Amino acid sequence: MRAVPGGVAHYLRVLPFDYAFVWRAHLRSLLGNASVPKRYREGDRAPILLLPGVYESWRYLRWFGDRLNELGHPVVVVPGLAHNRKPIAATAVVAQAILDAHDLRGS
């Protein structure tokens, strides 16, 4: 029986890979360097605001920030969210302050 994308069989087939990725990413974020790379400030393309998800630090997304920066985007990390357990409204206020401080607007 073939797994139809979006079907239950497909979901069950990809689920272990998804969880493996999540565990590796969380482990890297816990063991890796906590400081934001200085090179993130450099780049000639549109700047990117790196905003962690719920219960994640920015380091969980470091692989993504590294790749975006390699492609020429300056990457701005939102500080002070720790593992982002704040309510969405509070997170939005912090994110907006960073957008304003760095004069980040639409491309």
PDB file of C-alpha atoms in Angstrom:
ATOM      1  CA  MET A   1       0.000   0.000   0.000  1.00  0.00           C
ATOM      2  CA  ARG A   2       1.379   3.380  -1.028  1.00  0.00           C
ATOM      3  CA  ALA A   3       1.428   6.278   1.409  1.00  0.00           C
ATOM      4  CA  VAL A   4      -0.582   9.201   0.094  1.00  0.00           C
ATOM      5  CA  PRO A   5       1.006  12.552   1.033  1.00  0.00           C
ATOM      6  CA  GLY A   6      -1.067  13.937   3.876  1.00  0.00           C
ATOM      7  CA  GLY A   7      -2.596  10.557   4.651  1.00  0.00           C
ATOM      8  CA  VAL A   8      -2.253   8.600   7.880  1.00  0.00           C
ATOM      9  CA  ALA A   9       0.239   6.090   6.429  1.00  0.00           C
ATOM     10  CA  HIS A  10       2.437   8.933   5.157  1.00  0.00           C
ATOM     11  CA  TYR A  11       2.232  10.665   8.529  1.00  0.00           C
ATOM     12  CA  LEU A  12       3.252   7.508  10.384  1.00  0.00           C
ATOM     13  CA  ARG A  13       6.136   6.944   7.990  1.00  0.00           C
ATOM     14  CA  VAL A  14       7.639  10.427   8.376  1.00  0.00           C
ATOM     15  CA  LEU A  15       6.907  10.896  12.093  1.00  0.00           C
ATOM     16  CA  PRO A  16      10.095   9.137  13.339  1.00  0.00           C
ATOM     17  CA  PHE A  17      12.236  11.327  11.064  1.00  0.00           C
ATOM     18  CA  ASP A  18      10.500  14.443  12.338  1.00  0.00           C
ATOM     19  CA  TYR A  19      11.084  13.508  15.968  1.00  0.00           C
ATOM     20  CA  ALA A  20      14.717  12.594  15.240  1.00  0.00           C
ATOM     21  CA  PHE A  21      15.243  16.048  13.721  1.00  0.00           C
ATOM     22  CA  VAL A  22      13.611  17.770  16.692  1.00  0.00           C
ATOM     23  CA  TRP A  23      15.707  15.873  19.239  1.00  0.00           C
ATOM     24  CA  ARG A  24      18.947  16.576  17.334  1.00  0.00           C
ATOM     25  CA  ALA A  25      18.081  20.258  17.016  1.00  0.00           C
ATOM     26  CA  HIS A  26      17.236  20.568  20.717  1.00  0.00           C
ATOM     27  CA  LEU A  27      20.414  18.745  21.721  1.00  0.00           C
ATOM     28  CA  ARG A  28      22.528  21.021  19.491  1.00  0.00           C
ATOM     29  CA  SER A  29      20.802  24.072  20.968  1.00  0.00           C
ATOM     30  CA  LEU A  30      21.551  22.939  24.517  1.00  0.00           C
ATOM     31  CA  LEU A  31      25.180  22.010  23.877  1.00  0.00           C
ATOM     32  CA  GLY A  32      26.089  24.705  21.370  1.00  0.00           C
ATOM     33  CA  ASN A  33      27.447  28.202  21.793  1.00  0.00           C
ATOM     34  CA  ALA A  34      24.813  30.585  23.185  1.00  0.00           C
ATOM     35  CA  SER A  35      26.264  33.772  21.706  1.00  0.00           C
ATOM     36  CA  VAL A  36      24.961  35.246  18.476  1.00  0.00           C
ATOM     37  CA  PRO A  37      27.666  35.135  15.765  1.00  0.00           C
ATOM     38  CA  LYS A  38      29.005  38.592  14.865  1.00  0.00           C
ATOM     39  CA  ARG A  39      28.799  37.674  11.187  1.00  0.00           C
ATOM     40  CA  TYR A  40      24.988  37.685  11.526  1.00  0.00           C
ATOM     41  CA  ARG A  41      25.193  41.498  11.277  1.00  0.00           C
ATOM     42  CA  GLU A  42      26.665  41.249   7.783  1.00  0.00           C
ATOM     43  CA  GLY A  43      24.828  40.806   4.528  1.00  0.00           C
ATOM     44  CA  ASP A  44      23.501  42.787   1.601  1.00  0.00           C
ATOM     45  CA  ARG A  45      20.105  41.125   1.230  1.00  0.00           C
ATOM     46  CA  ALA A  46      16.912  41.760   3.209  1.00  0.00           C
ATOM     47  CA  PRO A  47      17.421  41.374   6.969  1.00  0.00           C
ATOM     48  CA  ILE A  48      15.732  38.468   8.729  1.00  0.00           C
ATOM     49  CA  LEU A  49      14.262  38.544  12.241  1.00  0.00           C
ATOM     50  CA  LEU A  50      14.900  35.176  13.895  1.00  0.00           C
ATOM     51  CA  LEU A  51      12.066  34.640  16.364  1.00  0.00           C
ATOM     52  CA  PRO A  52      12.042  31.361  18.300  1.00  0.00           C
ATOM     53  CA  GLY A  53       8.927  29.265  18.646  1.00  0.00           C
ATOM     54  CA  VAL A  54       7.282  28.274  21.910  1.00  0.00           C
ATOM     55  CA  TYR A  55       9.603  26.455  24.331  1.00  0.00           C
ATOM     56  CA  GLU A  56      12.591  27.047  22.051  1.00  0.00           C
ATOM     57  CA  SER A  57      15.574  29.332  22.331  1.00  0.00           C
ATOM     58  CA  TRP A  58      16.932  31.094  19.270  1.00  0.00           C
ATOM     59  CA  ARG A  59      19.684  28.452  19.197  1.00  0.00           C
ATOM     60  CA  TYR A  60      17.145  25.862  18.079  1.00  0.00           C
ATOM     61  CA  LEU A  61      16.943  27.852  14.826  1.00  0.00           C
ATOM     62  CA  ARG A  62      20.672  28.489  14.553  1.00  0.00           C
ATOM     63  CA  TRP A  63      21.062  26.117  11.581  1.00  0.00           C
ATOM     64  CA  PHE A  64      18.439  28.215   9.782  1.00  0.00           C
ATOM     65  CA  GLY A  65      20.041  31.530  10.759  1.00  0.00           C
ATOM     66  CA  ASP A  66      23.436  30.236   9.603  1.00  0.00           C
ATOM     67  CA  ARG A  67      22.017  29.288   6.201  1.00  0.00           C
ATOM     68  CA  LEU A  68      20.161  32.574   5.740  1.00  0.00           C
ATOM     69  CA  ASN A  69      23.314  34.484   6.662  1.00  0.00           C
ATOM     70  CA  GLU A  70      25.369  32.406   4.201  1.00  0.00           C
ATOM     71  CA  LEU A  71      22.871  33.453   1.518  1.00  0.00           C
ATOM     72  CA  GLY A  72      23.613  37.120   2.293  1.00  0.00           C
ATOM     73  CA  HIS A  73      20.904  38.057   4.785  1.00  0.00           C
ATOM     74  CA  PRO A  74      21.786  39.879   7.984  1.00  0.00           C
ATOM     75  CA  VAL A  75      20.101  37.921  10.787  1.00  0.00           C
ATOM     76  CA  VAL A  76      18.696  39.685  13.845  1.00  0.00           C
ATOM     77  CA  VAL A  77      18.079  37.451  16.848  1.00  0.00           C
ATOM     78  CA  VAL A  78      15.387  38.489  19.313  1.00  0.00           C
ATOM     79  CA  PRO A  79      17.107  38.547  22.709  1.00  0.00           C
ATOM     80  CA  GLY A  80      15.494  38.038  26.068  1.00  0.00           C
ATOM     81  CA  LEU A  81      12.920  35.428  25.131  1.00  0.00           C
ATOM     82  CA  ALA A  82      14.854  32.521  26.690  1.00  0.00           C
ATOM     83  CA  HIS A  83      12.687  29.519  25.818  1.00  0.00           C
ATOM     84  CA  ASN A  84       9.833  31.771  24.740  1.00  0.00           C
ATOM     85  CA  ARG A  85       7.182  30.936  27.291  1.00  0.00           C
ATOM     86  CA  LYS A  86       5.710  34.420  27.120  1.00  0.00           C
ATOM     87  CA  PRO A  87       2.164  35.073  25.910  1.00  0.00           C
ATOM     88  CA  ILE A  88       1.952  35.889  22.202  1.00  0.00           C
ATOM     89  CA  ALA A  89       1.085  39.546  22.895  1.00  0.00           C
ATOM     90  CA  ALA A  90       4.202  39.973  25.072  1.00  0.00           C
ATOM     91  CA  THR A  91       6.383  38.270  22.456  1.00  0.00           C
ATOM     92  CA  ALA A  92       4.944  40.580  19.800  1.00  0.00           C
ATOM     93  CA  VAL A  93       5.887  43.640  21.873  1.00  0.00           C
ATOM     94  CA  VAL A  94       9.482  42.383  22.229  1.00  0.00           C
ATOM     95  CA  ALA A  95       9.684  41.550  18.517  1.00  0.00           C
ATOM     96  CA  GLN A  96       8.294  44.957  17.533  1.00  0.00           C
ATOM     97  CA  ALA A  97      10.870  46.713  19.712  1.00  0.00           C
ATOM     98  CA  ILE A  98      13.643  44.814  17.885  1.00  0.00           C
ATOM     99  CA  LEU A  99      12.112  45.648  14.494  1.00  0.00           C
ATOM    100  CA  ASP A 100      12.005  49.332  15.473  1.00  0.00           C
ATOM    101  CA  ALA A 101      15.511  49.365  17.007  1.00  0.00           C
ATOM    102  CA  HIS A 102      17.050  47.870  13.872  1.00  0.00           C
ATOM    103  CA  ASP A 103      14.790  49.790  11.475  1.00  0.00           C
ATOM    104  CA  LEU A 104      13.626  46.507   9.917  1.00  0.00           C
ATOM    105  CA  ARG A 105      10.793  46.907   7.441  1.00  0.00           C
ATOM    106  CA  GLY A 106       9.396  45.038   4.491  1.00  0.00           C
ATOM    107  CA  SER A 107      11.868  44.366   1.692  1.00  0.00           C
TER     108      SER A 107
END
